[in-house]
CSV table of C-alpha atoms in Angstrom, one decimal:
chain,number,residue,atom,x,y,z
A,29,UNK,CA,-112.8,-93.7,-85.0
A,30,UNK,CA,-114.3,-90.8,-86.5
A,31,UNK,CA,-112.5,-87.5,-87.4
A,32,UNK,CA,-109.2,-87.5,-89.4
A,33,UNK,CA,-106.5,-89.3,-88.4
A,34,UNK,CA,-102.6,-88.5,-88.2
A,35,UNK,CA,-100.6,-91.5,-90.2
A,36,UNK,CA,-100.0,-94.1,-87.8
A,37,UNK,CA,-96.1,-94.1,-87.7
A,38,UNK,CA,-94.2,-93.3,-84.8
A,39,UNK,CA,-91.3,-90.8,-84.9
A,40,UNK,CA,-88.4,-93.3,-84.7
A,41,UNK,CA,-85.5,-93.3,-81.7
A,42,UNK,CA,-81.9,-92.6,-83.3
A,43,UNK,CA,-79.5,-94.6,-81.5
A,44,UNK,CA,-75.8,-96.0,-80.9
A,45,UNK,CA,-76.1,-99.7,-80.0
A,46,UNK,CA,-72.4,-100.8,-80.5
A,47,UNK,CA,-70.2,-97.8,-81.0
A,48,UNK,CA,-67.8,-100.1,-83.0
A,49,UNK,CA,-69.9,-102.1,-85.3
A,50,UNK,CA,-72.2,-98.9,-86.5
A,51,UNK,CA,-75.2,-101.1,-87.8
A,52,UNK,CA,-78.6,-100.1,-87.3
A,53,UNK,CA,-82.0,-101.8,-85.4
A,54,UNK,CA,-85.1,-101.8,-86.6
A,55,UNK,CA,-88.5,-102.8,-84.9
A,56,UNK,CA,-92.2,-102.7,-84.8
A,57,UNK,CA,-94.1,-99.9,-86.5
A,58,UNK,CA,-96.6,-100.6,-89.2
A,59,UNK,CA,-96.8,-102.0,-92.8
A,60,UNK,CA,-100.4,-100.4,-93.5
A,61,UNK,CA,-102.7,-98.1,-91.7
A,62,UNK,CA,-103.0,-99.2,-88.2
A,63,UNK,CA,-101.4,-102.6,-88.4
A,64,UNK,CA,-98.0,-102.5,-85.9
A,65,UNK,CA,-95.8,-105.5,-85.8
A,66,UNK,CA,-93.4,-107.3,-83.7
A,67,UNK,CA,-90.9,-108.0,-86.0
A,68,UNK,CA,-87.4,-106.8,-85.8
A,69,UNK,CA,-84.1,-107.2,-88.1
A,70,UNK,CA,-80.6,-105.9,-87.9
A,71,UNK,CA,-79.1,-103.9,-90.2
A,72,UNK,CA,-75.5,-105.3,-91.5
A,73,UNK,CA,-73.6,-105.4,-94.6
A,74,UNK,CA,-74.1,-107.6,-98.0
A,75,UNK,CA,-73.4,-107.8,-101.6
A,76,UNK,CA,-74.8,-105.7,-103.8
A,77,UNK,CA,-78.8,-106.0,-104.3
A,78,UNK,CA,-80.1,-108.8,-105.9
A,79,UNK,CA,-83.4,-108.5,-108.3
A,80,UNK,CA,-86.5,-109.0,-106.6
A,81,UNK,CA,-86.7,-112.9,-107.4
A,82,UNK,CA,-83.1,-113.4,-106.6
A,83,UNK,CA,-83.9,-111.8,-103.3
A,84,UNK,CA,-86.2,-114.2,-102.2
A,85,UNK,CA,-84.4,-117.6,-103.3
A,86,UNK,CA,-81.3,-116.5,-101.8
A,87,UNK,CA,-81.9,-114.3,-98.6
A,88,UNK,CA,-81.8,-116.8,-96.0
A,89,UNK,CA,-78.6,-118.5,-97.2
A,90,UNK,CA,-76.9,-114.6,-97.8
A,91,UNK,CA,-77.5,-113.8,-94.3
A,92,UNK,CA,-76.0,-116.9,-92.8
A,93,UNK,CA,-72.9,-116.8,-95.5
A,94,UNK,CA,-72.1,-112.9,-94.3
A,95,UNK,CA,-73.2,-113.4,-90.6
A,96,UNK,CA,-76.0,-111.4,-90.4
A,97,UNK,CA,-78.5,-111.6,-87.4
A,98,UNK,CA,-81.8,-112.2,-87.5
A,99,UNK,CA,-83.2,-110.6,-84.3
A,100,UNK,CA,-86.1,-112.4,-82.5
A,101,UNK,CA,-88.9,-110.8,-82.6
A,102,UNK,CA,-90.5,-108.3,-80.0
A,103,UNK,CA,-92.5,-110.1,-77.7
A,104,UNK,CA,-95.4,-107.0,-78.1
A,105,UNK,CA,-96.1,-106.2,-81.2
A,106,UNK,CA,-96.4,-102.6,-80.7
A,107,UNK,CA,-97.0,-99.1,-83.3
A,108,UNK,CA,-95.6,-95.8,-82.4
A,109,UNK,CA,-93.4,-96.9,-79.6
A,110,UNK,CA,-90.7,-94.4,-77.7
A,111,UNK,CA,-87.1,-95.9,-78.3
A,112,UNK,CA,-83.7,-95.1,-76.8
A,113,UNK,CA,-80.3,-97.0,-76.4
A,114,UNK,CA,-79.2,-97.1,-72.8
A,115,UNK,CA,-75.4,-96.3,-71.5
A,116,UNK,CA,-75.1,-100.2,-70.9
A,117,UNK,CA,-76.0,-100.8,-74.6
A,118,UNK,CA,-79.4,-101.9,-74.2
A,119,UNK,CA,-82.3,-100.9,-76.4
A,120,UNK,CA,-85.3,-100.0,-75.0
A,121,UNK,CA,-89.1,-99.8,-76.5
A,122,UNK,CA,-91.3,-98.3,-74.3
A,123,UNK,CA,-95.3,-98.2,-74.8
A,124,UNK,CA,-96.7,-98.0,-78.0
A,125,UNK,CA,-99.9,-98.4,-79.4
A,126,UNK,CA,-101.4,-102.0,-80.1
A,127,UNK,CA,-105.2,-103.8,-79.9
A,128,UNK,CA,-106.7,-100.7,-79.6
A,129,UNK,CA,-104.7,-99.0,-77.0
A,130,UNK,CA,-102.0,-97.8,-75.4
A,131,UNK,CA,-99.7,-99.3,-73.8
A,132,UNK,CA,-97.5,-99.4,-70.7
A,133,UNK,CA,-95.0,-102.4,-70.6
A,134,UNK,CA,-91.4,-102.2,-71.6
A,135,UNK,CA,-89.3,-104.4,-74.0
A,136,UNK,CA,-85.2,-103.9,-74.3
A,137,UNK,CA,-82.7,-106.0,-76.6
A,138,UNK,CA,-79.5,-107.0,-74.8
A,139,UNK,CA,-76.2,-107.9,-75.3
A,140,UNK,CA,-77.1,-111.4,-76.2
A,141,UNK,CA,-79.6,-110.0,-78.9
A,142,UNK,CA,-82.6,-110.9,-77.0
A,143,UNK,CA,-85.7,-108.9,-76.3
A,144,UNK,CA,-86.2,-109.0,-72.7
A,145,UNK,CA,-89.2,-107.3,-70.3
A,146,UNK,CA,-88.6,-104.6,-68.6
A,147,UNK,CA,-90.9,-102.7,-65.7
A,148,UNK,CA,-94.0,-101.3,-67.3
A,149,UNK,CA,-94.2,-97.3,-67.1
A,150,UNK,CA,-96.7,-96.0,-64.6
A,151,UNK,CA,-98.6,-94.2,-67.5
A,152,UNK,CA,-99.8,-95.8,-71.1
A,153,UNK,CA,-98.5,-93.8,-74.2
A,154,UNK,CA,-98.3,-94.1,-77.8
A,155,UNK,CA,-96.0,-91.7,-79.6
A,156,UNK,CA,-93.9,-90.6,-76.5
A,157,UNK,CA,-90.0,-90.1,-76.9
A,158,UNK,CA,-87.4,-91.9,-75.2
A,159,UNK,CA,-83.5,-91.0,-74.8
A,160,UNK,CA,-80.6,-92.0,-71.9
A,161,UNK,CA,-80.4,-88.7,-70.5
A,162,UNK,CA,-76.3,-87.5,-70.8
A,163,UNK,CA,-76.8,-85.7,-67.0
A,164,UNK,CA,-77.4,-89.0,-65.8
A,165,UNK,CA,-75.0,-92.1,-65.7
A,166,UNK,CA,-77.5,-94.7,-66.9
A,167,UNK,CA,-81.4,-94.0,-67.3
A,168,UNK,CA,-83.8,-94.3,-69.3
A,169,UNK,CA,-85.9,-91.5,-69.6
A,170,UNK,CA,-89.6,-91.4,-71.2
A,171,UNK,CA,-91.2,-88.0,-72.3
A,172,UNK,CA,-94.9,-86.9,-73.9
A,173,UNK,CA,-96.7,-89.1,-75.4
A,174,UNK,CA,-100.4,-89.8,-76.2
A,175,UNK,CA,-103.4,-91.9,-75.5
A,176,UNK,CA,-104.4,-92.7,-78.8
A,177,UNK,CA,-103.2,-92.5,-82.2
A,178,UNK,CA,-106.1,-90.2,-83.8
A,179,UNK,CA,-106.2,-86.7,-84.3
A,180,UNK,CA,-108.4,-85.3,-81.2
A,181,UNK,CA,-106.3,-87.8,-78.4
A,182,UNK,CA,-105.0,-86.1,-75.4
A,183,UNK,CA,-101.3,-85.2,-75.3
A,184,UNK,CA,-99.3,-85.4,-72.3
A,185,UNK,CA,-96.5,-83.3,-70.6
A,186,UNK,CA,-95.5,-86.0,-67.9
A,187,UNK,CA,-91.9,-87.7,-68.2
A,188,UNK,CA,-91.1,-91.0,-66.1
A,189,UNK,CA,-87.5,-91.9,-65.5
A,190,UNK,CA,-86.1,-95.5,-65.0
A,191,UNK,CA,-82.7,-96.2,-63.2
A,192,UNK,CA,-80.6,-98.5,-64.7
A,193,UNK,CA,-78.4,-98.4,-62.1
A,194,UNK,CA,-80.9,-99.1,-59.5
A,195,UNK,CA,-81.4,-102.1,-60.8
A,196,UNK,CA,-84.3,-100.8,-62.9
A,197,UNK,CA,-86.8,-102.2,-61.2
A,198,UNK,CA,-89.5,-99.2,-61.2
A,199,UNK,CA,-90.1,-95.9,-62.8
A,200,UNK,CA,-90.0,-92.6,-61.3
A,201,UNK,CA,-91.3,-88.9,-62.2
A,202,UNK,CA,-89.8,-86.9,-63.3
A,203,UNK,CA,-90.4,-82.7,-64.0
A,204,UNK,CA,-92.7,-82.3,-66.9
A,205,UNK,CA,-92.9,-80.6,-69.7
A,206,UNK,CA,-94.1,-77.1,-70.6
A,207,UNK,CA,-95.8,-77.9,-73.3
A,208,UNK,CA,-98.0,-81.4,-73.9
A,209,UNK,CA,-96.7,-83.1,-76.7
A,210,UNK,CA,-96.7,-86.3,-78.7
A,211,UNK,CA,-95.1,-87.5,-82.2
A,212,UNK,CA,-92.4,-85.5,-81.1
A,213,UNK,CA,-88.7,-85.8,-81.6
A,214,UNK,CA,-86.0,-85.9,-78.8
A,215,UNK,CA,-82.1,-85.2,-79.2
A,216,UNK,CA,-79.2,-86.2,-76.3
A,217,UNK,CA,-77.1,-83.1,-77.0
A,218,UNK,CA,-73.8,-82.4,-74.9
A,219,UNK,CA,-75.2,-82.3,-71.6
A,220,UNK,CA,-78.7,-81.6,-72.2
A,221,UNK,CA,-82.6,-83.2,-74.1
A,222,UNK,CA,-83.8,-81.7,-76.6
A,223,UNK,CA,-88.0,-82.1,-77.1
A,224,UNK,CA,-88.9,-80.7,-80.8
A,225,UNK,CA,-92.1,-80.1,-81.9
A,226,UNK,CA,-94.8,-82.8,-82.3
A,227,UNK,CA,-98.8,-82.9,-81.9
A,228,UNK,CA,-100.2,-80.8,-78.4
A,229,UNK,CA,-104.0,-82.0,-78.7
A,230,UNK,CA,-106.6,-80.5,-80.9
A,231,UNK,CA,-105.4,-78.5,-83.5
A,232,UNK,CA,-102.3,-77.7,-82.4
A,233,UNK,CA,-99.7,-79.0,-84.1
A,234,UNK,CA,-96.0,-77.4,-82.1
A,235,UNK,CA,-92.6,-75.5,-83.9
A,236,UNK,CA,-92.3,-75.2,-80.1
A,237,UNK,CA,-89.0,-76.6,-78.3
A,238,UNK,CA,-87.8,-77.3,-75.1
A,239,UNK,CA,-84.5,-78.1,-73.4
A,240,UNK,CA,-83.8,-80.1,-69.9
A,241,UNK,CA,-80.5,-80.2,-68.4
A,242,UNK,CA,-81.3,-82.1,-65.2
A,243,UNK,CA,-83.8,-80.5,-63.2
A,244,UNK,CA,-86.5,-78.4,-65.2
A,245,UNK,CA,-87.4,-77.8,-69.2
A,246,UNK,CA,-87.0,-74.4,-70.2
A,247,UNK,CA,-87.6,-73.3,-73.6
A,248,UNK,CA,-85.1,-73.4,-76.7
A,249,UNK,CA,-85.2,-71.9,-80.4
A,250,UNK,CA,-88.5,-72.3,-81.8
A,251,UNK,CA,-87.8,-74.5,-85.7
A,252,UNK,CA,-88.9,-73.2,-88.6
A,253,UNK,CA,-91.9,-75.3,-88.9
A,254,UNK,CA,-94.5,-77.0,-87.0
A,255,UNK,CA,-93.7,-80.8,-87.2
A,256,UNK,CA,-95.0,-84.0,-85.8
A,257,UNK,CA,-93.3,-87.1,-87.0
A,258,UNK,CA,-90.5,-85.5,-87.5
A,259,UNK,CA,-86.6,-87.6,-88.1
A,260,UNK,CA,-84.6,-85.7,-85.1
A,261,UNK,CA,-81.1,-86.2,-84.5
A,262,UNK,CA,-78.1,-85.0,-82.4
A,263,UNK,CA,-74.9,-84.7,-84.8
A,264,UNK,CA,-71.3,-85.4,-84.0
A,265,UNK,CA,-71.1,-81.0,-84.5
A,266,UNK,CA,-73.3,-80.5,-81.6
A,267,UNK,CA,-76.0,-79.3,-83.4
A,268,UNK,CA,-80.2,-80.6,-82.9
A,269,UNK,CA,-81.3,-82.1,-86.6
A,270,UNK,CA,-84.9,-81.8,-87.9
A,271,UNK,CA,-86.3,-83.2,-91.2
A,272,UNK,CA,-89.3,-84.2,-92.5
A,273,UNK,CA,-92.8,-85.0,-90.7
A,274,UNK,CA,-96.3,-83.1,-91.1
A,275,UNK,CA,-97.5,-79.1,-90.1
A,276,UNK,CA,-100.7,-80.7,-89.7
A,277,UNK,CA,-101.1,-84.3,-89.4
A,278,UNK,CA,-102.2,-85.0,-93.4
A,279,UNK,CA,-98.8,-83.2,-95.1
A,280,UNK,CA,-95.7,-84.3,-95.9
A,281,UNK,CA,-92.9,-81.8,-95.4
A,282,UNK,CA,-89.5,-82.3,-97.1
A,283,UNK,CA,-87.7,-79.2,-95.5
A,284,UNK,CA,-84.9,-79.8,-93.0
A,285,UNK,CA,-83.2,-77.8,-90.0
A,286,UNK,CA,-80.9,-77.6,-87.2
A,287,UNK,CA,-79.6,-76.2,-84.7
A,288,UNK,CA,-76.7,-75.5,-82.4
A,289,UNK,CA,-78.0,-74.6,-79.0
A,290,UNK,CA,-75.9,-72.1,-78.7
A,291,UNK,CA,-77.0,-69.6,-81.1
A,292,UNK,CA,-80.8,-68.2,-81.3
A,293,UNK,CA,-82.3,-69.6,-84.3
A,294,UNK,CA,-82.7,-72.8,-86.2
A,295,UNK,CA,-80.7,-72.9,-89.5
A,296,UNK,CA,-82.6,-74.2,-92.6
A,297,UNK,CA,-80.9,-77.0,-94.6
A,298,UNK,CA,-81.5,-77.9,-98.4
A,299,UNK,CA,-84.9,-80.3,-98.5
A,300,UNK,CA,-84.9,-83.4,-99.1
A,301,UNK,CA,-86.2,-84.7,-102.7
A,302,UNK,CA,-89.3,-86.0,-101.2
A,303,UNK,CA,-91.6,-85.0,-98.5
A,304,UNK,CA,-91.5,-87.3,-95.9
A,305,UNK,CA,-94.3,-87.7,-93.0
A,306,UNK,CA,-93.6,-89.9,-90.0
A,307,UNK,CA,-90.0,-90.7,-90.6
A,308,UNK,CA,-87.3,-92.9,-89.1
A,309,UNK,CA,-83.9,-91.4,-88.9
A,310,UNK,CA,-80.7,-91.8,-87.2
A,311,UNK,CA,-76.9,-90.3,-87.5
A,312,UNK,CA,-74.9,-93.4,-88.7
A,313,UNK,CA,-71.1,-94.4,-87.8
A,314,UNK,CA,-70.2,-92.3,-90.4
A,315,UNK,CA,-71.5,-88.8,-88.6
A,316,UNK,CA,-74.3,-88.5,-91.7
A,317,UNK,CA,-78.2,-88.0,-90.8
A,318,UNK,CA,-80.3,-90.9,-92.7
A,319,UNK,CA,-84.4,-90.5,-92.8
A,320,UNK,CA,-86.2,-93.2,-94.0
A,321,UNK,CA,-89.7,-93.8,-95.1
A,322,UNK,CA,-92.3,-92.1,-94.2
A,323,UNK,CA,-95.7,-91.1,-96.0
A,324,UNK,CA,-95.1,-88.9,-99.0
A,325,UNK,CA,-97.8,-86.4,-100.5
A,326,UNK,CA,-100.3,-89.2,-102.5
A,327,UNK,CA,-99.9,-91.0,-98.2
A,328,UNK,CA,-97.7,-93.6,-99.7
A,329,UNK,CA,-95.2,-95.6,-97.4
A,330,UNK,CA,-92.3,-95.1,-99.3
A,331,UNK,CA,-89.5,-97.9,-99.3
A,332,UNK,CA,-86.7,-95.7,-99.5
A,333,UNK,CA,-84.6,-93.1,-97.8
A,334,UNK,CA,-82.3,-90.1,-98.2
A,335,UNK,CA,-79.1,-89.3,-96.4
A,336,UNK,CA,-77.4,-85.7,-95.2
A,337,UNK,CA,-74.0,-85.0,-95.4
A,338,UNK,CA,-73.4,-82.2,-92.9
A,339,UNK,CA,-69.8,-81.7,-94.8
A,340,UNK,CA,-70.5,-81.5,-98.2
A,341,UNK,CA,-74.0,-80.4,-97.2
A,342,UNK,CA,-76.2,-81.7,-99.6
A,343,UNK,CA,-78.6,-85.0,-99.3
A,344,UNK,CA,-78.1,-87.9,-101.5
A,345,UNK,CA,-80.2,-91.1,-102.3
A,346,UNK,CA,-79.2,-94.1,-100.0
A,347,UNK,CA,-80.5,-97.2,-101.6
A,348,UNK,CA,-82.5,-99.3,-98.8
A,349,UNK,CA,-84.6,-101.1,-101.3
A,350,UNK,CA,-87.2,-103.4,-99.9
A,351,UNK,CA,-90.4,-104.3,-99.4
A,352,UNK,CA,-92.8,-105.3,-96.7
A,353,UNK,CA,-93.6,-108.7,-98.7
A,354,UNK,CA,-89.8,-109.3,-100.0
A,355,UNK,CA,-86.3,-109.1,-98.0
A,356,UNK,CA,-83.0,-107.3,-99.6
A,357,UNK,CA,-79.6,-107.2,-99.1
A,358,UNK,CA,-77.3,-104.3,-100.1
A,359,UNK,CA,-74.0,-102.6,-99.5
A,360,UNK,CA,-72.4,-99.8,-100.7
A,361,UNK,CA,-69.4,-99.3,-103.2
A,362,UNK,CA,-66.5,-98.9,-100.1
A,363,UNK,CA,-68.1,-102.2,-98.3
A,364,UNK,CA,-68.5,-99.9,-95.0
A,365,UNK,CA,-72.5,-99.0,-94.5
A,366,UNK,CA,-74.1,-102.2,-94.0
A,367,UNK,CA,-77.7,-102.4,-93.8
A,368,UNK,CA,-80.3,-105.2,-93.5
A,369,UNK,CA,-84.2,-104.6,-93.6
A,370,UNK,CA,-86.7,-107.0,-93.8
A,371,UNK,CA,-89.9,-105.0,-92.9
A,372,UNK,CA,-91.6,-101.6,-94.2
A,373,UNK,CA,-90.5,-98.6,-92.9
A,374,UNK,CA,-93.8,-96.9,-91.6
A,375,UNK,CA,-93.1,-95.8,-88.3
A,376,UNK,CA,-90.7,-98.1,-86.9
A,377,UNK,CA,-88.2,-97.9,-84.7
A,378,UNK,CA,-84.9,-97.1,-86.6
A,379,UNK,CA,-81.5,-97.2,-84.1
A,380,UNK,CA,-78.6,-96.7,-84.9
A,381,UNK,CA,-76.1,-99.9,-83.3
C-alpha cells in the first residue's frame, strides 16, 4: 500500500489464565514487517539461560525435563489480534489481520491447552481490544478496532459482546464508543473498562480515554500522551497503567503513566530505558507491570523487556532473551517467575496465565 504505515504489532491483551500458576501465553503477532504467525508457547520456569548454541541442542529435552508445555499452534495465523482471558479461564483471540485482511473468526485456548473455534464476530477488525467485562459474570467483550493495518484505515467505535454463559453461540452489540479507535489499550478495573488512547483514522492519533460501567462510555482522564500501541494494564492498586507505544504511528515513546480512576489526572511514572512502540505487557503473579518488545527508535524489534515495580517504583531489566530463529530458557534467582518464549515479540499477544 502506499502512504506510511504504523508498525504492524498489535497492542497485546494482559491476562490471568490460572490465578495459581502465574505463567504467561503468548501468540501470533509478527516476526518482520507484515508477516503474523500462528505460533504460540507458554511461558514457565527453567534454569538459568543457556548460550545461544546450548540453546538449541538442548531446548526440546529442557522443556520435557521441567514440564513445560508446548502449546499447539493457533489454527489462524493472525497479526494484531484483540485478546482477553474469560471468567471460565479461557483465552480468547478475536480478529486480527492475516492474507491481506481483516478478519472475523474467533480462536480460544482451553482448559485442556487446546485452541478451539469460537463464533466469528459480526464485524472484521484488526487492532481491536478485547477484555471479560467485571459488570458481567462471563463475556467476552470486543471494542474498536480497524480494517486495515496502514495509516489512512478506517477506525471503528462499535463493540460486540459474546455470552459465555449463553452458551456463546453468537455475538451481540453492544453501546459504542465515543470516540473511533484502534491500537488501543483496554484495562478491567474494579467494576468498570477502561479504553486508552490508540489511532482514530487519519491523522489523529488519541490521549483520549473512555470508561464503561455497564450501559454507556463516558469519558475518563485524558493521559499525558497520545499513544497507539501502547502496554496497558489494570494493577492489583486499582490504578489504569500506560507505557510505551507511538504519538504518531513512526515514534517510539518510553514514558509511562497511570491512573486511579478516582482522582482527575494521569500520574507520570519514571520512563523506561528504551522507547518502546507496539508493546506486549501484562501485570504478573507478582503484582509488577512487564512490557515487552516493541519497535525502538532505529524500528528495531527488540528481544527484550523491562519490568515496573509499583512499590519500589522504579523499572528494572527482565531478562527474556530470545530470538525469532533460536528458543531460550530462563529463570530468575528465587526460582519464582518462569517464563518460556519461543517466538519474537512484535506485536503478539502476551497474557498473563
Amino acid at each position: 500500500p502506499d502512504g506510511p504505515r504504523p508498525r504492524n504489532a498489535a497492542p497485546a491483551g494482559a491476562l490471568r489464565l490460572l490465578e495459581e500458576d502465574g505463567s504467561f501465553v503468548l501468540a501470533c503477532g509478527t516476526r518482520e514487517e507484515a508477516a503474523p504467525t500462528a505460533d504460540a508457547a507458554a511461558v514457565r520456569p527453567a534454569p538459568p539461560r543457556p548460550t545461544e548454541e546450548m540453546a538449541r541442542r538442548r531446548h526440546d529435552d529442557a522443556l520435557r525435563a521441567l514440564g513445560v508445555p508446548r502449546l499447539h499452534d493457533c489454527s489462524t495465523a493472525r497479526n494484531a489480534p484483540a485478546a482477553c482471558r474469560a471468567n471460565n479461564g479461557d483465552v480468547w483471540l478475536c480478529g486480527g489481520w492475516a492474507d491481506g485482511e481483516a478478519l472475523q473468526d474467533c480462536e480460544f485456548l482451553d482448559a485442556s491447552r487446546r485452541w478451539r473455534r469460537g463464533p466469528r464476530m459480526d464485524a472484521a477488525r484488526c487492532f481491536a481490544a478485547a477484555a471479560a467485562p467485571p459488570f458481567l459474570d462471563n463475556a467476552i467483550l470486543v471494542v474498536g478496532g480497524g480494517d486495515t493495518l496502514w495509516v489512512g484505515g478506517t477506525a471503528s467505535r462499535e463493540c460486540e459482546l459474546l455470552d459465555l454463559a449463553d452458551e456463546g453461540t453468537s455475538w451481540a452489540s453492544f453501546p459504542s464508543l465515543t470516540y473511533a479507535r484502534c491500537g488501543h489499550g483496554l484495562a478491567s478495573v474494579s467494576k468498570h473498562v477502561v479504553a486508552c488512547g490508540g489511532y482514530g483514522g487519519g491523522d489523529a492519533y488519541l490521549d483520549s480515554v473512555e470508561v464503561c460501567s455497564g450501559e454507556r462510555w463516558v469519558n475518563g482522564a485524558k493521559m499525558n500522551f497520545r499513544r497507539t500501541g501502547a502496554g496497558v494494564g489494570a494493577g492489583p492498586d486499582g490504578c489504569v497503567y500506560a507505557a510505551g507505544g507511538s504519538p504518531d504511528g513512526q515514534d517510539a515513546l518510553a514514558s509511562a503513566e497511570r491512573w486511579d480512576l478516582r482522582t482527575a489526572r494521569w500520574e507520570l511514572l519514571p520512563p523506561m530505558a528504551r522507547g518502546r512502540g507496539y508493546v506486549a505487557a501484562a501485570f504478573d503473579a507478582t503484582g509488577t507491570f512487564v512490557v515487552h518488545g516493541g519497535y525502538g527508535e532505529t524500528g528495531d524489534v527488540g528481544a527484550d523487556a523491562e519490568a515496573f515495580d509499583i512499590r519500589a517504583h522504579r523499572w528494572r531489566p527482565v531478562d527474556l532473551a530470545h530470538s525469532a530463529q533460536t528458543q531460550y530458557y530462563g529463570q530468575n534467582g528465587a526460582g519464582r517467575t518462569r517464563w518460556y518464549l519461543d517466538r519474537a515479540q512484535h506485536g503478539l499477544v502476551f497474557t498473563v496465565v
